[in-house]
Amino acid sequence: MRKSYFKTDPGAPAPLSIIVERQVRFEEVDPLQIVWHGRYPSYFEDARLALGNRYGFGYQDFYRAEVPTPIRQLQIDYLGPLRFEERFTIEARLHWCEAARINLDYRIRNQKGELVTSGCSVQMMLDRDFEVLLNPPPFYQDLLRHWQAGELS
């Protein structure tokens, strides 16, 4: 098990998580029939989208609130290959943070359940002028309150 990408503060709730299942498609592999390294951010995004939609912090939620959330940091650690037609899972976990940012880590496991890729992303919440927000928008603050109260599973 790899060390966490994010520090956990005492008293913080456990990360919110989701697991998405996929299969490697032909268009995603290189001539060696392993997934090209540039595809992994897209895999992370599949799980991020599912997690955001499940808990109410998806792209449309931020769009309606007029809060852009660009990527500030993306890290990918390649531990082993995925191959053409192989089934795999992508886990995304949202880590507690009261600041106006989204801290996510990812784990990709092959069909044997072996960890083949891990990574993290940090997204900043901005205002209409693309300045960093000091506090998350109200809908995200509501998510934090429900999360802290243990009302999300």
PDB file of C-alpha atoms in Angstrom:
ATOM      1  CA  MET A   1       0.000   0.000   0.000  1.00  0.00           C
ATOM      2  CA  ARG A   2       1.367   3.388  -0.978  1.00  0.00           C
ATOM      3  CA  LYS A   3       1.588   6.333   1.375  1.00  0.00           C
ATOM      4  CA  SER A   4      -1.271   8.833   1.073  1.00  0.00           C
ATOM      5  CA  TYR A   5      -0.783  11.833  -1.185  1.00  0.00           C
ATOM      6  CA  PHE A   6      -2.603  14.071   1.313  1.00  0.00           C
ATOM      7  CA  LYS A   7      -2.080  14.658   5.007  1.00  0.00           C
ATOM      8  CA  THR A   8      -5.074  13.669   7.161  1.00  0.00           C
ATOM      9  CA  ASP A   9      -5.941  16.139   9.893  1.00  0.00           C
ATOM     10  CA  PRO A  10      -7.082  14.728  13.248  1.00  0.00           C
ATOM     11  CA  GLY A  11     -10.871  14.726  13.410  1.00  0.00           C
ATOM     12  CA  ALA A  12     -11.297  14.893   9.638  1.00  0.00           C
ATOM     13  CA  PRO A  13     -13.917  12.554   8.191  1.00  0.00           C
ATOM     14  CA  ALA A  14     -12.821   9.594   6.104  1.00  0.00           C
ATOM     15  CA  PRO A  15     -12.436  10.261   2.367  1.00  0.00           C
ATOM     16  CA  LEU A  16     -15.484   9.956   0.123  1.00  0.00           C
ATOM     17  CA  SER A  17     -14.819   7.317  -2.511  1.00  0.00           C
ATOM     18  CA  ILE A  18     -16.160   5.548  -5.548  1.00  0.00           C
ATOM     19  CA  ILE A  19     -14.922   2.703  -7.738  1.00  0.00           C
ATOM     20  CA  VAL A  20     -15.532   2.671 -11.487  1.00  0.00           C
ATOM     21  CA  GLU A  21     -15.017  -0.397 -13.688  1.00  0.00           C
ATOM     22  CA  ARG A  22     -13.586  -0.152 -17.205  1.00  0.00           C
ATOM     23  CA  GLN A  23     -11.993  -2.222 -19.937  1.00  0.00           C
ATOM     24  CA  VAL A  24      -8.978  -1.161 -21.995  1.00  0.00           C
ATOM     25  CA  ARG A  25     -10.056  -0.206 -25.507  1.00  0.00           C
ATOM     26  CA  PHE A  26      -7.995  -0.586 -28.680  1.00  0.00           C
ATOM     27  CA  GLU A  27      -7.643   3.176 -29.100  1.00  0.00           C
ATOM     28  CA  GLU A  28      -5.977   3.429 -25.667  1.00  0.00           C
ATOM     29  CA  VAL A  29      -2.990   1.173 -26.322  1.00  0.00           C
ATOM     30  CA  ASP A  30       0.340   1.748 -28.009  1.00  0.00           C
ATOM     31  CA  PRO A  31       2.080  -0.635 -30.466  1.00  0.00           C
ATOM     32  CA  LEU A  32       3.139  -2.831 -27.499  1.00  0.00           C
ATOM     33  CA  GLN A  33      -0.579  -3.275 -26.685  1.00  0.00           C
ATOM     34  CA  ILE A  34      -0.212  -1.641 -23.289  1.00  0.00           C
ATOM     35  CA  VAL A  35      -2.053   1.517 -22.279  1.00  0.00           C
ATOM     36  CA  TRP A  36      -0.241   4.634 -23.437  1.00  0.00           C
ATOM     37  CA  HIS A  37       0.814   6.706 -20.416  1.00  0.00           C
ATOM     38  CA  GLY A  38      -1.157   9.757 -21.577  1.00  0.00           C
ATOM     39  CA  ARG A  39      -4.468   7.909 -21.129  1.00  0.00           C
ATOM     40  CA  TYR A  40      -4.252   7.678 -17.352  1.00  0.00           C
ATOM     41  CA  PRO A  41      -5.486  11.225 -16.621  1.00  0.00           C
ATOM     42  CA  SER A  42      -8.616  10.315 -18.587  1.00  0.00           C
ATOM     43  CA  TYR A  43      -9.087   7.224 -16.410  1.00  0.00           C
ATOM     44  CA  PHE A  44      -8.729   9.381 -13.296  1.00  0.00           C
ATOM     45  CA  GLU A  45     -11.318  11.718 -14.772  1.00  0.00           C
ATOM     46  CA  ASP A  46     -13.818   8.860 -15.268  1.00  0.00           C
ATOM     47  CA  ALA A  47     -13.753   8.189 -11.525  1.00  0.00           C
ATOM     48  CA  ARG A  48     -13.640  11.889 -10.580  1.00  0.00           C
ATOM     49  CA  LEU A  49     -16.752  12.548 -12.643  1.00  0.00           C
ATOM     50  CA  ALA A  50     -18.622   9.628 -11.060  1.00  0.00           C
ATOM     51  CA  LEU A  51     -17.604  10.718  -7.551  1.00  0.00           C
ATOM     52  CA  GLY A  52     -18.573  14.346  -8.168  1.00  0.00           C
ATOM     53  CA  ASN A  53     -21.936  13.376  -9.600  1.00  0.00           C
ATOM     54  CA  ARG A  54     -22.633  11.010  -6.699  1.00  0.00           C
ATOM     55  CA  TYR A  55     -21.931  13.596  -4.001  1.00  0.00           C
ATOM     56  CA  GLY A  56     -23.031  16.810  -5.710  1.00  0.00           C
ATOM     57  CA  PHE A  57     -19.750  18.453  -6.684  1.00  0.00           C
ATOM     58  CA  GLY A  58     -19.726  17.584 -10.370  1.00  0.00           C
ATOM     59  CA  TYR A  59     -18.858  19.884 -13.231  1.00  0.00           C
ATOM     60  CA  GLN A  60     -22.431  21.093 -13.633  1.00  0.00           C
ATOM     61  CA  ASP A  61     -22.611  22.026  -9.943  1.00  0.00           C
ATOM     62  CA  PHE A  62     -19.542  24.242 -10.250  1.00  0.00           C
ATOM     63  CA  TYR A  63     -20.730  25.586 -13.614  1.00  0.00           C
ATOM     64  CA  ARG A  64     -24.092  26.662 -12.139  1.00  0.00           C
ATOM     65  CA  ALA A  65     -22.250  28.350  -9.253  1.00  0.00           C
ATOM     66  CA  GLU A  66     -19.925  30.085 -11.779  1.00  0.00           C
ATOM     67  CA  VAL A  67     -16.884  28.644 -10.039  1.00  0.00           C
ATOM     68  CA  PRO A  68     -14.119  27.418 -12.362  1.00  0.00           C
ATOM     69  CA  THR A  69     -12.047  24.566 -10.885  1.00  0.00           C
ATOM     70  CA  PRO A  70      -8.850  24.202 -12.922  1.00  0.00           C
ATOM     71  CA  ILE A  71      -6.237  21.583 -12.166  1.00  0.00           C
ATOM     72  CA  ARG A  72      -3.345  23.012 -10.166  1.00  0.00           C
ATOM     73  CA  GLN A  73      -1.484  19.767  -9.641  1.00  0.00           C
ATOM     74  CA  LEU A  74      -1.560  16.323 -11.243  1.00  0.00           C
ATOM     75  CA  GLN A  75       0.717  13.467 -10.264  1.00  0.00           C
ATOM     76  CA  ILE A  76       0.754   9.968 -11.725  1.00  0.00           C
ATOM     77  CA  ASP A  77       2.844   7.065 -10.480  1.00  0.00           C
ATOM     78  CA  TYR A  78       3.048   4.191 -12.949  1.00  0.00           C
ATOM     79  CA  LEU A  79       3.603   0.872 -11.190  1.00  0.00           C
ATOM     80  CA  GLY A  80       2.675  -1.618 -13.901  1.00  0.00           C
ATOM     81  CA  PRO A  81       0.959  -1.797 -17.311  1.00  0.00           C
ATOM     82  CA  LEU A  82      -2.622  -2.359 -18.327  1.00  0.00           C
ATOM     83  CA  ARG A  83      -3.103  -4.378 -21.515  1.00  0.00           C
ATOM     84  CA  PHE A  84      -5.575  -4.392 -24.393  1.00  0.00           C
ATOM     85  CA  GLU A  85      -9.029  -5.700 -23.372  1.00  0.00           C
ATOM     86  CA  GLU A  86      -7.996  -6.017 -19.706  1.00  0.00           C
ATOM     87  CA  ARG A  87     -10.681  -5.161 -17.179  1.00  0.00           C
ATOM     88  CA  PHE A  88      -9.669  -2.771 -14.409  1.00  0.00           C
ATOM     89  CA  THR A  89     -11.032  -0.532 -11.673  1.00  0.00           C
ATOM     90  CA  ILE A  90     -10.395   3.101 -10.888  1.00  0.00           C
ATOM     91  CA  GLU A  91     -10.945   4.329  -7.353  1.00  0.00           C
ATOM     92  CA  ALA A  92     -11.233   8.055  -6.663  1.00  0.00           C
ATOM     93  CA  ARG A  93     -11.149   9.414  -3.125  1.00  0.00           C
ATOM     94  CA  LEU A  94     -11.988  12.971  -2.097  1.00  0.00           C
ATOM     95  CA  HIS A  95      -9.928  14.060   0.906  1.00  0.00           C
ATOM     96  CA  TRP A  96     -11.267  16.452   3.516  1.00  0.00           C
ATOM     97  CA  CYS A  97     -10.202  20.056   3.019  1.00  0.00           C
ATOM     98  CA  GLU A  98     -12.048  23.133   4.252  1.00  0.00           C
ATOM     99  CA  ALA A  99     -10.181  25.400   1.824  1.00  0.00           C
ATOM    100  CA  ALA A 100     -11.523  26.203  -1.646  1.00  0.00           C
ATOM    101  CA  ARG A 101      -9.775  23.264  -3.286  1.00  0.00           C
ATOM    102  CA  ILE A 102     -10.522  19.688  -4.280  1.00  0.00           C
ATOM    103  CA  ASN A 103      -7.967  17.078  -3.197  1.00  0.00           C
ATOM    104  CA  LEU A 104      -8.418  13.743  -4.929  1.00  0.00           C
ATOM    105  CA  ASP A 105      -6.317  10.622  -5.076  1.00  0.00           C
ATOM    106  CA  TYR A 106      -6.704   7.704  -7.449  1.00  0.00           C
ATOM    107  CA  ARG A 107      -5.873   4.015  -7.532  1.00  0.00           C
ATOM    108  CA  ILE A 108      -6.072   1.857 -10.628  1.00  0.00           C
ATOM    109  CA  ARG A 109      -6.080  -1.905 -10.155  1.00  0.00           C
ATOM    110  CA  ASN A 110      -5.802  -4.535 -12.876  1.00  0.00           C
ATOM    111  CA  GLN A 111      -8.153  -7.510 -13.190  1.00  0.00           C
ATOM    112  CA  LYS A 112      -6.032  -9.418 -10.652  1.00  0.00           C
ATOM    113  CA  GLY A 113      -6.593  -6.613  -8.130  1.00  0.00           C
ATOM    114  CA  GLU A 114      -2.970  -5.451  -8.282  1.00  0.00           C
ATOM    115  CA  LEU A 115      -2.280  -1.738  -7.921  1.00  0.00           C
ATOM    116  CA  VAL A 116      -0.863  -0.627 -11.295  1.00  0.00           C
ATOM    117  CA  THR A 117      -1.218   3.151 -11.098  1.00  0.00           C
ATOM    118  CA  SER A 118      -1.797   5.711  -8.396  1.00  0.00           C
ATOM    119  CA  GLY A 119      -1.954   9.461  -8.453  1.00  0.00           C
ATOM    120  CA  CYS A 120      -3.538  12.626  -7.202  1.00  0.00           C
ATOM    121  CA  SER A 121      -4.974  15.892  -8.416  1.00  0.00           C
ATOM    122  CA  VAL A 122      -5.593  19.255  -6.796  1.00  0.00           C
ATOM    123  CA  GLN A 123      -8.184  21.621  -8.231  1.00  0.00           C
ATOM    124  CA  MET A 124      -8.523  25.223  -7.092  1.00  0.00           C
ATOM    125  CA  MET A 125     -11.873  27.000  -6.862  1.00  0.00           C
ATOM    126  CA  LEU A 126     -11.851  30.394  -8.584  1.00  0.00           C
ATOM    127  CA  ASP A 127     -14.223  33.332  -8.829  1.00  0.00           C
ATOM    128  CA  ARG A 128     -15.533  34.855 -12.080  1.00  0.00           C
ATOM    129  CA  ASP A 129     -12.318  36.862 -12.451  1.00  0.00           C
ATOM    130  CA  PHE A 130     -10.226  33.696 -12.054  1.00  0.00           C
ATOM    131  CA  GLU A 131      -8.966  34.726  -8.619  1.00  0.00           C
ATOM    132  CA  VAL A 132      -8.586  32.011  -5.990  1.00  0.00           C
ATOM    133  CA  LEU A 133     -11.582  31.841  -3.648  1.00  0.00           C
ATOM    134  CA  LEU A 134     -10.899  32.055   0.062  1.00  0.00           C
ATOM    135  CA  ASN A 135     -13.955  29.933   0.878  1.00  0.00           C
ATOM    136  CA  PRO A 136     -15.800  27.280  -1.127  1.00  0.00           C
ATOM    137  CA  PRO A 137     -19.140  28.221  -2.714  1.00  0.00           C
ATOM    138  CA  PRO A 138     -22.294  27.611  -0.618  1.00  0.00           C
ATOM    139  CA  PHE A 139     -23.218  24.311  -2.300  1.00  0.00           C
ATOM    140  CA  TYR A 140     -19.765  22.898  -1.504  1.00  0.00           C
ATOM    141  CA  GLN A 141     -19.941  24.191   2.068  1.00  0.00           C
ATOM    142  CA  ASP A 142     -23.220  22.239   2.385  1.00  0.00           C
ATOM    143  CA  LEU A 143     -21.399  19.119   1.153  1.00  0.00           C
ATOM    144  CA  LEU A 144     -18.698  19.676   3.786  1.00  0.00           C
ATOM    145  CA  ARG A 145     -21.318  20.044   6.557  1.00  0.00           C
ATOM    146  CA  HIS A 146     -23.076  16.801   5.566  1.00  0.00           C
ATOM    147  CA  TRP A 147     -19.756  15.006   5.209  1.00  0.00           C
ATOM    148  CA  GLN A 148     -18.528  16.199   8.625  1.00  0.00           C
ATOM    149  CA  ALA A 149     -21.842  15.111  10.189  1.00  0.00           C
ATOM    150  CA  GLY A 150     -21.393  11.600   8.789  1.00  0.00           C
ATOM    151  CA  GLU A 151     -24.440  11.871   6.543  1.00  0.00           C
ATOM    152  CA  LEU A 152     -22.650  10.777   3.357  1.00  0.00           C
ATOM    153  CA  SER A 153     -21.733   7.216   2.535  1.00  0.00           C
TER     154      SER A 153
END
